[in-house]
mmCIF file of C-alpha atoms and ligand atoms in Angstrom:
data_model
loop_
_atom_site.group_PDB
_atom_site.id
_atom_site.type_symbol
_atom_site.label_atom_id
_atom_site.label_comp_id
_atom_site.label_asym_id
_atom_site.label_seq_id
_atom_site.Cartn_x
_atom_site.Cartn_y
_atom_site.Cartn_z
ATOM 1 C CA MET Z 26 60.368 -90.420 -36.766
ATOM 2 C CA ILE Z 27 56.971 -91.093 -35.321
ATOM 3 C CA TYR Z 28 55.397 -93.684 -33.054
ATOM 4 C CA LEU Z 29 52.297 -95.476 -34.310
ATOM 5 C CA ASN Z 30 50.635 -98.425 -32.564
ATOM 6 C CA GLY Z 31 53.743 -99.990 -31.078
ATOM 7 C CA LYS Z 32 56.228 -99.168 -33.842
ATOM 8 C CA PHE Z 33 58.607 -96.331 -34.673
ATOM 9 C CA MET Z 34 58.815 -95.306 -38.330
ATOM 10 C CA PRO Z 35 59.489 -92.364 -40.641
ATOM 11 C CA ILE Z 36 56.314 -90.299 -40.940
ATOM 12 C CA GLU Z 37 56.097 -90.986 -44.694
ATOM 13 C CA GLU Z 38 55.657 -94.704 -43.969
ATOM 14 C CA ALA Z 39 52.901 -94.276 -41.392
ATOM 15 C CA CYS Z 40 49.383 -95.201 -42.547
ATOM 16 C CA ILE Z 41 46.002 -95.141 -40.852
ATOM 17 C CA PRO Z 42 43.082 -97.260 -42.155
ATOM 18 C CA VAL Z 43 40.253 -95.156 -43.595
ATOM 19 C CA LEU Z 44 37.852 -96.638 -41.019
ATOM 20 C CA ASP Z 45 39.808 -95.180 -38.121
ATOM 21 C CA ARG Z 46 37.245 -93.484 -35.887
ATOM 22 C CA GLY Z 47 39.475 -90.437 -35.677
ATOM 23 C CA PHE Z 48 39.065 -90.042 -39.443
ATOM 24 C CA ILE Z 49 35.374 -91.004 -39.532
ATOM 25 C CA PHE Z 50 34.038 -89.319 -36.373
ATOM 26 C CA GLY Z 51 36.836 -87.211 -34.917
ATOM 27 C CA ASP Z 52 36.472 -89.713 -32.064
ATOM 28 C CA GLY Z 53 39.641 -89.192 -30.062
ATOM 29 C CA VAL Z 54 41.707 -86.932 -27.858
ATOM 30 C CA TYR Z 55 45.142 -85.358 -28.066
ATOM 31 C CA GLU Z 56 47.897 -83.570 -26.179
ATOM 32 C CA VAL Z 57 50.613 -81.151 -27.215
ATOM 33 C CA ILE Z 58 53.674 -81.351 -24.966
ATOM 34 C CA PRO Z 59 56.597 -78.954 -25.280
ATOM 35 C CA VAL Z 60 60.087 -80.427 -24.942
ATOM 36 C CA TYR Z 61 63.021 -78.197 -24.004
ATOM 37 C CA SER Z 62 66.595 -79.495 -24.140
ATOM 38 C CA ARG Z 63 65.106 -82.966 -24.772
ATOM 39 C CA LYS Z 64 63.063 -82.912 -21.564
ATOM 40 C CA PRO Z 65 59.261 -82.841 -21.672
ATOM 41 C CA PHE Z 66 57.975 -79.764 -19.833
ATOM 42 C CA ARG Z 67 55.330 -80.311 -17.112
ATOM 43 C CA LEU Z 68 54.749 -83.858 -18.342
ATOM 44 C CA GLU Z 69 52.865 -84.850 -15.220
ATOM 45 C CA ASN Z 70 50.276 -82.128 -15.878
ATOM 46 C CA HIS Z 71 49.908 -83.178 -19.506
ATOM 47 C CA LEU Z 72 49.428 -86.836 -18.541
ATOM 48 C CA HIS Z 73 46.884 -85.811 -15.940
ATOM 49 C CA ARG Z 74 44.949 -83.757 -18.498
ATOM 50 C CA LEU Z 75 45.193 -86.654 -20.971
ATOM 51 C CA GLN Z 76 43.552 -88.925 -18.389
ATOM 52 C CA HIS Z 77 40.805 -86.337 -17.891
ATOM 53 C CA SER Z 78 40.198 -86.198 -21.658
ATOM 54 C CA LEU Z 79 40.158 -90.007 -21.956
ATOM 55 C CA ASP Z 80 37.726 -90.276 -19.043
ATOM 56 C CA GLY Z 81 35.609 -87.595 -20.720
ATOM 57 C CA ILE Z 82 35.207 -89.727 -23.856
ATOM 58 C CA ARG Z 83 35.093 -93.052 -21.960
ATOM 59 C CA LEU Z 84 38.242 -94.442 -23.548
ATOM 60 C CA LYS Z 85 40.601 -96.553 -21.446
ATOM 61 C CA ASN Z 86 44.117 -95.169 -21.117
ATOM 62 C CA PRO Z 87 46.201 -97.546 -23.267
ATOM 63 C CA HIS Z 88 49.389 -96.924 -21.251
ATOM 64 C CA SER Z 89 50.641 -96.432 -17.731
ATOM 65 C CA GLU Z 90 52.465 -93.233 -16.842
ATOM 66 C CA THR Z 91 55.808 -95.070 -16.985
ATOM 67 C CA GLU Z 92 55.011 -96.454 -20.423
ATOM 68 C CA TRP Z 93 54.064 -92.989 -21.701
ATOM 69 C CA ARG Z 94 57.266 -91.491 -20.330
ATOM 70 C CA ASP Z 95 59.283 -94.221 -22.027
ATOM 71 C CA LEU Z 96 57.490 -93.730 -25.372
ATOM 72 C CA PHE Z 97 58.008 -89.962 -25.249
ATOM 73 C CA ASP Z 98 61.701 -90.419 -24.407
ATOM 74 C CA GLN Z 99 62.102 -92.723 -27.389
ATOM 75 C CA VAL Z 100 60.359 -90.325 -29.796
ATOM 76 C CA ILE Z 101 62.453 -87.421 -28.477
ATOM 77 C CA ALA Z 102 65.661 -89.434 -28.905
ATOM 78 C CA LYS Z 103 64.763 -90.400 -32.487
ATOM 79 C CA ASN Z 104 64.274 -86.782 -33.568
ATOM 80 C CA LYS Z 105 67.074 -84.315 -33.997
ATOM 81 C CA GLU Z 106 65.958 -81.035 -32.436
ATOM 82 C CA ASN Z 107 66.621 -80.359 -28.757
ATOM 83 C CA ASP Z 108 63.392 -78.380 -28.474
ATOM 84 C CA GLN Z 109 60.416 -80.323 -29.794
ATOM 85 C CA SER Z 110 56.662 -80.232 -29.679
ATOM 86 C CA LEU Z 111 55.219 -83.693 -29.091
ATOM 87 C CA TYR Z 112 51.778 -84.330 -30.517
ATOM 88 C CA LEU Z 113 50.001 -87.307 -28.952
ATOM 89 C CA HIS Z 114 46.845 -88.531 -30.648
ATOM 90 C CA ILE Z 115 44.608 -91.367 -29.441
ATOM 91 C CA THR Z 116 41.474 -92.491 -31.263
ATOM 92 C CA ARG Z 117 38.894 -95.168 -30.485
ATOM 93 C CA GLY Z 118 40.440 -97.394 -33.150
ATOM 94 C CA VAL Z 119 39.406 -98.942 -36.443
ATOM 95 C CA ALA Z 120 35.917 -100.411 -36.910
ATOM 96 C CA LYS Z 121 32.998 -100.540 -39.336
ATOM 97 C CA ARG Z 122 31.244 -97.167 -39.297
ATOM 98 C CA ASP Z 123 28.734 -97.239 -36.453
ATOM 99 C CA HIS Z 124 28.350 -94.572 -33.801
ATOM 100 C CA ALA Z 125 28.278 -97.064 -30.902
ATOM 101 C CA PHE Z 126 31.657 -97.865 -29.301
ATOM 102 C CA PRO Z 127 33.427 -100.827 -30.930
ATOM 103 C CA GLN Z 128 35.505 -103.379 -28.982
ATOM 104 C CA VAL Z 129 38.811 -102.703 -30.732
ATOM 105 C CA PRO Z 130 42.236 -101.437 -29.661
ATOM 106 C CA PRO Z 131 42.741 -97.671 -29.823
ATOM 107 C CA THR Z 132 45.017 -96.013 -32.360
ATOM 108 C CA VAL Z 133 47.985 -94.337 -30.659
ATOM 109 C CA MET Z 134 50.283 -91.961 -32.460
ATOM 110 C CA ILE Z 135 53.069 -89.665 -31.259
ATOM 111 C CA LEU Z 136 54.582 -87.100 -33.633
ATOM 112 C CA SER Z 137 57.413 -84.681 -32.999
ATOM 113 C CA ASN Z 138 57.744 -81.256 -34.567
ATOM 114 C CA PRO Z 139 60.525 -78.735 -34.017
ATOM 115 C CA LEU Z 140 59.460 -76.308 -31.282
ATOM 116 C CA LEU Z 141 60.203 -72.814 -32.494
ATOM 117 C CA ALA Z 142 60.562 -69.981 -30.010
ATOM 118 C CA PRO Z 143 58.081 -67.118 -30.501
ATOM 119 C CA SER Z 144 59.462 -64.635 -33.034
ATOM 120 C CA GLU Z 145 61.306 -61.485 -31.910
ATOM 121 C CA GLU Z 146 58.750 -59.447 -33.844
ATOM 122 C CA PHE Z 147 55.866 -60.931 -31.848
ATOM 123 C CA LEU Z 148 57.681 -60.474 -28.552
ATOM 124 C CA ARG Z 149 58.566 -56.847 -29.322
ATOM 125 C CA ASN Z 150 55.255 -55.698 -30.800
ATOM 126 C CA GLY Z 151 52.730 -58.227 -29.575
ATOM 127 C CA ILE Z 152 50.167 -59.923 -31.784
ATOM 128 C CA THR Z 153 46.791 -58.997 -33.201
ATOM 129 C CA ALA Z 154 43.599 -60.875 -32.425
ATOM 130 C CA VAL Z 155 39.951 -60.790 -33.400
ATOM 131 C CA THR Z 156 36.926 -61.820 -31.340
ATOM 132 C CA ALA Z 157 34.127 -64.249 -32.199
ATOM 133 C CA ILE Z 158 31.208 -65.914 -30.491
ATOM 134 C CA ASP Z 159 32.264 -69.181 -28.890
ATOM 135 C CA ASN Z 160 30.070 -71.672 -30.727
ATOM 136 C CA ARG Z 161 31.854 -74.848 -29.606
ATOM 137 C CA TRP Z 162 30.245 -77.657 -27.622
ATOM 138 C CA ILE Z 163 30.122 -77.451 -23.826
ATOM 139 C CA ARG Z 164 32.867 -79.979 -23.044
ATOM 140 C CA CYS Z 165 35.741 -77.715 -24.009
ATOM 141 C CA ASP Z 166 37.676 -79.128 -21.024
ATOM 142 C CA ILE Z 167 38.216 -82.295 -23.114
ATOM 143 C CA LYS Z 168 41.148 -81.960 -25.497
ATOM 144 C CA SER Z 169 39.161 -83.522 -28.313
ATOM 145 C CA ILE Z 170 40.552 -84.038 -31.819
ATOM 146 C CA SER Z 171 37.150 -82.849 -33.161
ATOM 147 C CA LEU Z 172 38.481 -79.367 -33.766
ATOM 148 C CA LEU Z 173 36.254 -78.123 -36.589
ATOM 149 C CA PRO Z 174 34.851 -75.173 -34.577
ATOM 150 C CA ASN Z 175 38.381 -74.181 -33.499
ATOM 151 C CA VAL Z 176 39.591 -74.475 -37.088
ATOM 152 C CA LEU Z 177 36.770 -72.255 -38.368
ATOM 153 C CA LEU Z 178 37.318 -69.775 -35.548
ATOM 154 C CA ARG Z 179 41.078 -69.574 -36.102
ATOM 155 C CA GLN Z 180 40.507 -69.006 -39.824
ATOM 156 C CA LEU Z 181 38.560 -65.835 -38.952
ATOM 157 C CA ALA Z 182 41.795 -64.485 -37.478
ATOM 158 C CA VAL Z 183 43.819 -65.564 -40.507
ATOM 159 C CA ASP Z 184 41.287 -63.931 -42.862
ATOM 160 C CA ALA Z 185 41.615 -60.693 -40.873
ATOM 161 C CA GLY Z 186 45.444 -60.834 -40.958
ATOM 162 C CA ALA Z 187 45.488 -61.590 -37.216
ATOM 163 C CA VAL Z 188 47.129 -64.352 -35.194
ATOM 164 C CA GLU Z 189 44.392 -65.608 -32.897
ATOM 165 C CA THR Z 190 40.619 -65.551 -32.362
ATOM 166 C CA ILE Z 191 39.485 -64.810 -28.819
ATOM 167 C CA MET Z 192 36.108 -66.283 -27.963
ATOM 168 C CA ILE Z 193 33.192 -64.858 -26.065
ATOM 169 C CA ARG Z 194 30.294 -66.927 -24.727
ATOM 170 C CA ASP Z 195 27.234 -65.208 -23.251
ATOM 171 C CA SER Z 196 29.215 -61.939 -22.922
ATOM 172 C CA PHE Z 197 32.108 -63.591 -21.043
ATOM 173 C CA LEU Z 198 35.631 -64.347 -22.230
ATOM 174 C CA THR Z 199 36.374 -68.048 -22.611
ATOM 175 C CA GLU Z 200 39.710 -68.613 -24.425
ATOM 176 C CA GLY Z 201 41.511 -68.460 -27.756
ATOM 177 C CA ALA Z 202 40.921 -70.883 -30.651
ATOM 178 C CA ALA Z 203 44.100 -72.682 -29.518
ATOM 179 C CA SER Z 204 45.245 -70.722 -26.459
ATOM 180 C CA SER Z 205 44.342 -69.479 -22.982
ATOM 181 C CA ILE Z 206 43.666 -65.781 -22.492
ATOM 182 C CA PHE Z 207 44.355 -63.497 -19.504
ATOM 183 C CA VAL Z 208 43.379 -59.856 -19.041
ATOM 184 C CA VAL Z 209 45.024 -57.133 -16.939
ATOM 185 C CA LYS Z 210 42.658 -54.687 -15.254
ATOM 186 C CA ASP Z 211 43.683 -52.148 -12.593
ATOM 187 C CA GLN Z 212 47.109 -53.826 -12.550
ATOM 188 C CA VAL Z 213 45.538 -57.143 -11.558
ATOM 189 C CA LEU Z 214 46.002 -60.242 -13.700
ATOM 190 C CA LEU Z 215 42.582 -61.759 -14.372
ATOM 191 C CA ALA Z 216 42.147 -65.404 -15.412
ATOM 192 C CA PRO Z 217 38.859 -67.033 -16.427
ATOM 193 C CA PRO Z 218 38.013 -69.912 -14.054
ATOM 194 C CA LYS Z 219 38.526 -73.480 -15.206
ATOM 195 C CA SER Z 220 35.219 -75.043 -16.188
ATOM 196 C CA HIS Z 221 33.697 -77.226 -18.886
ATOM 197 C CA LEU Z 222 33.809 -74.131 -21.145
ATOM 198 C CA ILE Z 223 37.598 -73.873 -21.424
ATOM 199 C CA LEU Z 224 40.563 -76.180 -21.787
ATOM 200 C CA PRO Z 225 42.592 -76.277 -18.568
ATOM 201 C CA GLY Z 226 45.789 -74.922 -20.124
ATOM 202 C CA ILE Z 227 49.071 -76.183 -18.694
ATOM 203 C CA THR Z 228 50.766 -72.866 -19.529
ATOM 204 C CA TYR Z 229 47.801 -71.071 -17.863
ATOM 205 C CA GLU Z 230 48.565 -73.105 -14.730
ATOM 206 C CA VAL Z 231 52.274 -72.229 -14.874
ATOM 207 C CA VAL Z 232 51.490 -68.508 -15.287
ATOM 208 C CA LEU Z 233 49.182 -68.561 -12.248
ATOM 209 C CA GLU Z 234 51.823 -70.408 -10.194
ATOM 210 C CA LEU Z 235 54.414 -67.809 -11.203
ATOM 211 C CA ALA Z 236 52.049 -64.965 -10.325
ATOM 212 C CA LYS Z 237 51.426 -66.493 -6.911
ATOM 213 C CA ALA Z 238 55.088 -67.189 -6.186
ATOM 214 C CA ASN Z 239 56.117 -63.663 -7.185
ATOM 215 C CA ASN Z 240 53.372 -61.687 -5.464
ATOM 216 C CA ILE Z 241 51.768 -60.562 -8.691
ATOM 217 C CA ALA Z 242 48.169 -59.669 -7.893
ATOM 218 C CA TYR Z 243 45.789 -61.995 -9.689
ATOM 219 C CA GLU Z 244 42.163 -63.060 -9.579
ATOM 220 C CA ILE Z 245 40.482 -66.101 -11.055
ATOM 221 C CA ARG Z 246 37.013 -64.994 -12.049
ATOM 222 C CA GLU Z 247 34.637 -64.515 -14.958
ATOM 223 C CA ILE Z 248 35.807 -61.751 -17.303
ATOM 224 C CA THR Z 249 33.187 -59.776 -19.183
ATOM 225 C CA GLU Z 250 33.446 -58.865 -22.842
ATOM 226 C CA GLU Z 251 33.604 -55.240 -21.765
ATOM 227 C CA GLU Z 252 36.581 -55.936 -19.489
ATOM 228 C CA LEU Z 253 38.293 -57.719 -22.364
ATOM 229 C CA ARG Z 254 37.708 -54.758 -24.686
ATOM 230 C CA ASN Z 255 38.923 -52.235 -22.095
ATOM 231 C CA ALA Z 256 41.859 -54.302 -20.862
ATOM 232 C CA GLU Z 257 45.157 -52.650 -19.948
ATOM 233 C CA GLU Z 258 46.825 -55.760 -21.315
ATOM 234 C CA ILE Z 259 45.703 -59.030 -22.892
ATOM 235 C CA LEU Z 260 47.988 -62.067 -22.573
ATOM 236 C CA LEU Z 261 47.828 -65.277 -24.578
ATOM 237 C CA THR Z 262 49.439 -68.532 -23.489
ATOM 238 C CA SER Z 263 49.924 -72.007 -24.927
ATOM 239 C CA SER Z 264 52.474 -74.795 -24.936
ATOM 240 C CA THR Z 265 53.754 -73.806 -28.373
ATOM 241 C CA LYS Z 266 53.406 -69.994 -28.131
ATOM 242 C CA GLU Z 267 54.456 -69.752 -24.457
ATOM 243 C CA ILE Z 268 53.338 -66.259 -23.440
ATOM 244 C CA MET Z 269 52.508 -63.403 -25.772
ATOM 245 C CA ALA Z 270 50.895 -59.993 -25.562
ATOM 246 C CA VAL Z 271 47.824 -59.184 -27.649
ATOM 247 C CA THR Z 272 48.275 -55.539 -28.596
ATOM 248 C CA CYS Z 273 45.439 -55.100 -31.070
ATOM 249 C CA LEU Z 274 41.936 -56.548 -30.710
ATOM 250 C CA ASP Z 275 39.377 -56.216 -33.511
ATOM 251 C CA GLY Z 276 41.442 -53.355 -34.939
ATOM 252 C CA GLN Z 277 41.506 -51.451 -31.611
ATOM 253 C CA ILE Z 278 44.751 -50.854 -29.775
ATOM 254 C CA VAL Z 279 45.063 -52.652 -26.415
ATOM 255 C CA GLY Z 280 46.531 -50.455 -23.636
ATOM 256 C CA SER Z 281 49.507 -48.555 -25.002
ATOM 257 C CA GLY Z 282 49.587 -50.665 -28.168
ATOM 258 C CA LYS Z 283 52.862 -52.269 -27.043
ATOM 259 C CA PRO Z 284 53.395 -55.324 -24.808
ATOM 260 C CA GLY Z 285 52.834 -54.058 -21.252
ATOM 261 C CA ALA Z 286 54.487 -54.393 -17.859
ATOM 262 C CA LYS Z 287 52.679 -57.577 -16.768
ATOM 263 C CA PHE Z 288 53.614 -59.262 -20.026
ATOM 264 C CA ALA Z 289 57.262 -58.266 -19.584
ATOM 265 C CA GLN Z 290 57.316 -59.504 -15.995
ATOM 266 C CA LEU Z 291 55.573 -62.815 -16.682
ATOM 267 C CA HIS Z 292 57.526 -63.472 -19.851
ATOM 268 C CA LYS Z 293 60.779 -63.042 -17.962
ATOM 269 C CA LEU Z 294 59.590 -65.249 -15.091
ATOM 270 C CA TYR Z 295 58.432 -67.905 -17.545
ATOM 271 C CA GLN Z 296 61.793 -67.984 -19.347
ATOM 272 C CA HIS Z 297 63.605 -68.181 -16.027
ATOM 273 C CA TYR Z 298 61.336 -70.952 -14.758
ATOM 274 C CA LYS Z 299 61.814 -72.911 -17.984
ATOM 275 C CA ALA Z 300 65.591 -72.596 -17.794
ATOM 276 C CA THR Z 301 65.842 -73.589 -14.124
ATOM 277 C CA THR Z 302 63.450 -76.544 -14.324
ATOM 278 C CA MET Z 303 65.291 -77.870 -17.355
ATOM 279 C CA ARG Z 304 68.698 -77.459 -15.757
ATOM 280 C CA GLY Z 305 67.604 -78.994 -12.495
ATOM 281 C CA GLY Z 306 65.844 -81.866 -14.245
ATOM 282 C CA MET Z 307 62.665 -80.977 -12.382
ATOM 283 C CA ALA Z 308 60.580 -80.468 -15.464
ATOM 284 C CA ASN Z 309 58.161 -83.167 -14.477
HETATM 285 N N1 PDD U 406 46.427 -75.872 -27.941
HETATM 286 N N2 PDD U 406 42.823 -73.650 -25.130
HETATM 287 C C1 PDD U 406 42.747 -74.327 -26.293
HETATM 288 C C2 PDD U 406 41.437 -74.427 -26.990
HETATM 289 C C3 PDD U 406 43.903 -74.931 -26.817
HETATM 290 O O1 PDD U 406 43.821 -75.633 -27.966
HETATM 291 C C4 PDD U 406 45.147 -74.790 -26.146
HETATM 292 C C5 PDD U 406 46.411 -75.414 -26.641
HETATM 293 C C6 PDD U 406 45.175 -74.062 -24.930
HETATM 294 C C7 PDD U 406 46.435 -73.889 -24.130
HETATM 295 O O2 PDD U 406 46.770 -75.086 -23.444
HETATM 296 P P1 PDD U 406 48.294 -75.428 -23.121
HETATM 297 O O3 PDD U 406 48.847 -74.287 -22.340
HETATM 298 O O4 PDD U 406 48.198 -76.675 -22.315
HETATM 299 O O5 PDD U 406 49.000 -75.618 -24.429
HETATM 300 C C8 PDD U 406 43.990 -73.512 -24.458
HETATM 301 C C9 PDD U 406 47.493 -76.652 -28.452
HETATM 302 C C10 PDD U 406 48.836 -76.045 -28.306
HETATM 303 C C11 PDD U 406 47.150 -77.069 -29.883
HETATM 304 O O6 PDD U 406 46.007 -77.431 -30.098
HETATM 305 O O7 PDD U 406 48.027 -77.054 -30.745
#
């Protein structure tokens, strides 16, 4: 069951007019929110980032925080899995094709997909990644639905039999095609700083909070391509993939070739944090 413009319906019955600006221009923003045991995880952060994205494209937020929470609760209740991935999509609405903003209501859609835990294989052996030049625009902090560069970049990984493409801009690491990337160097967890060149990942934020709370040495600073290529460990995070180790980059083994100590520690902390916040109802 999905939510579309004020109504709940089976996905097969949902239709969008061809003049929707999401379809015509990719003119919209989105969020992906993980739900564990029917509770949205870090919802406040996701709603905050949604507001940032809407401000970035000058689109008024169609709902208050309370209204969003209520809509999400209803979508979660109407779908059967306990762990879900909510996909929220807002476009500038339906209007005759013209680049200038129209005065029309936005299109609002919320989908739910089952949220599958990362596979045992990936957790045991890590994943492979390739690198590519980051050729996206310079407002990557907006979670825009115009994802053509990310789609093309991710396909490079698929074509190479890998899982993710890690991007480099001007010899510095930015992020993955659909994930945040960390590097371990000299036992220190390195995170690229938030800027207009990366999406402020919610999982990235959780990992840094966990590092801080557990005295894991970390630094937020620019990471060079060379540091990425010589990393002791490379970690990938996202709302749907949680935390994973990249053990092979462009065909070269990373560190020992197996998920390393920082991955093991952070993965365990993340699972523990997830379980306690869900139990305590403090997920928000
Ligand atoms: N993508 N960077 C990019 C470009 C992303 O698309 C994502 C997430 C992230 C990680 O953000 P978070 O931890 O908040 O999920 C970083 C989502 C999952 C997607 O597009 O499906």
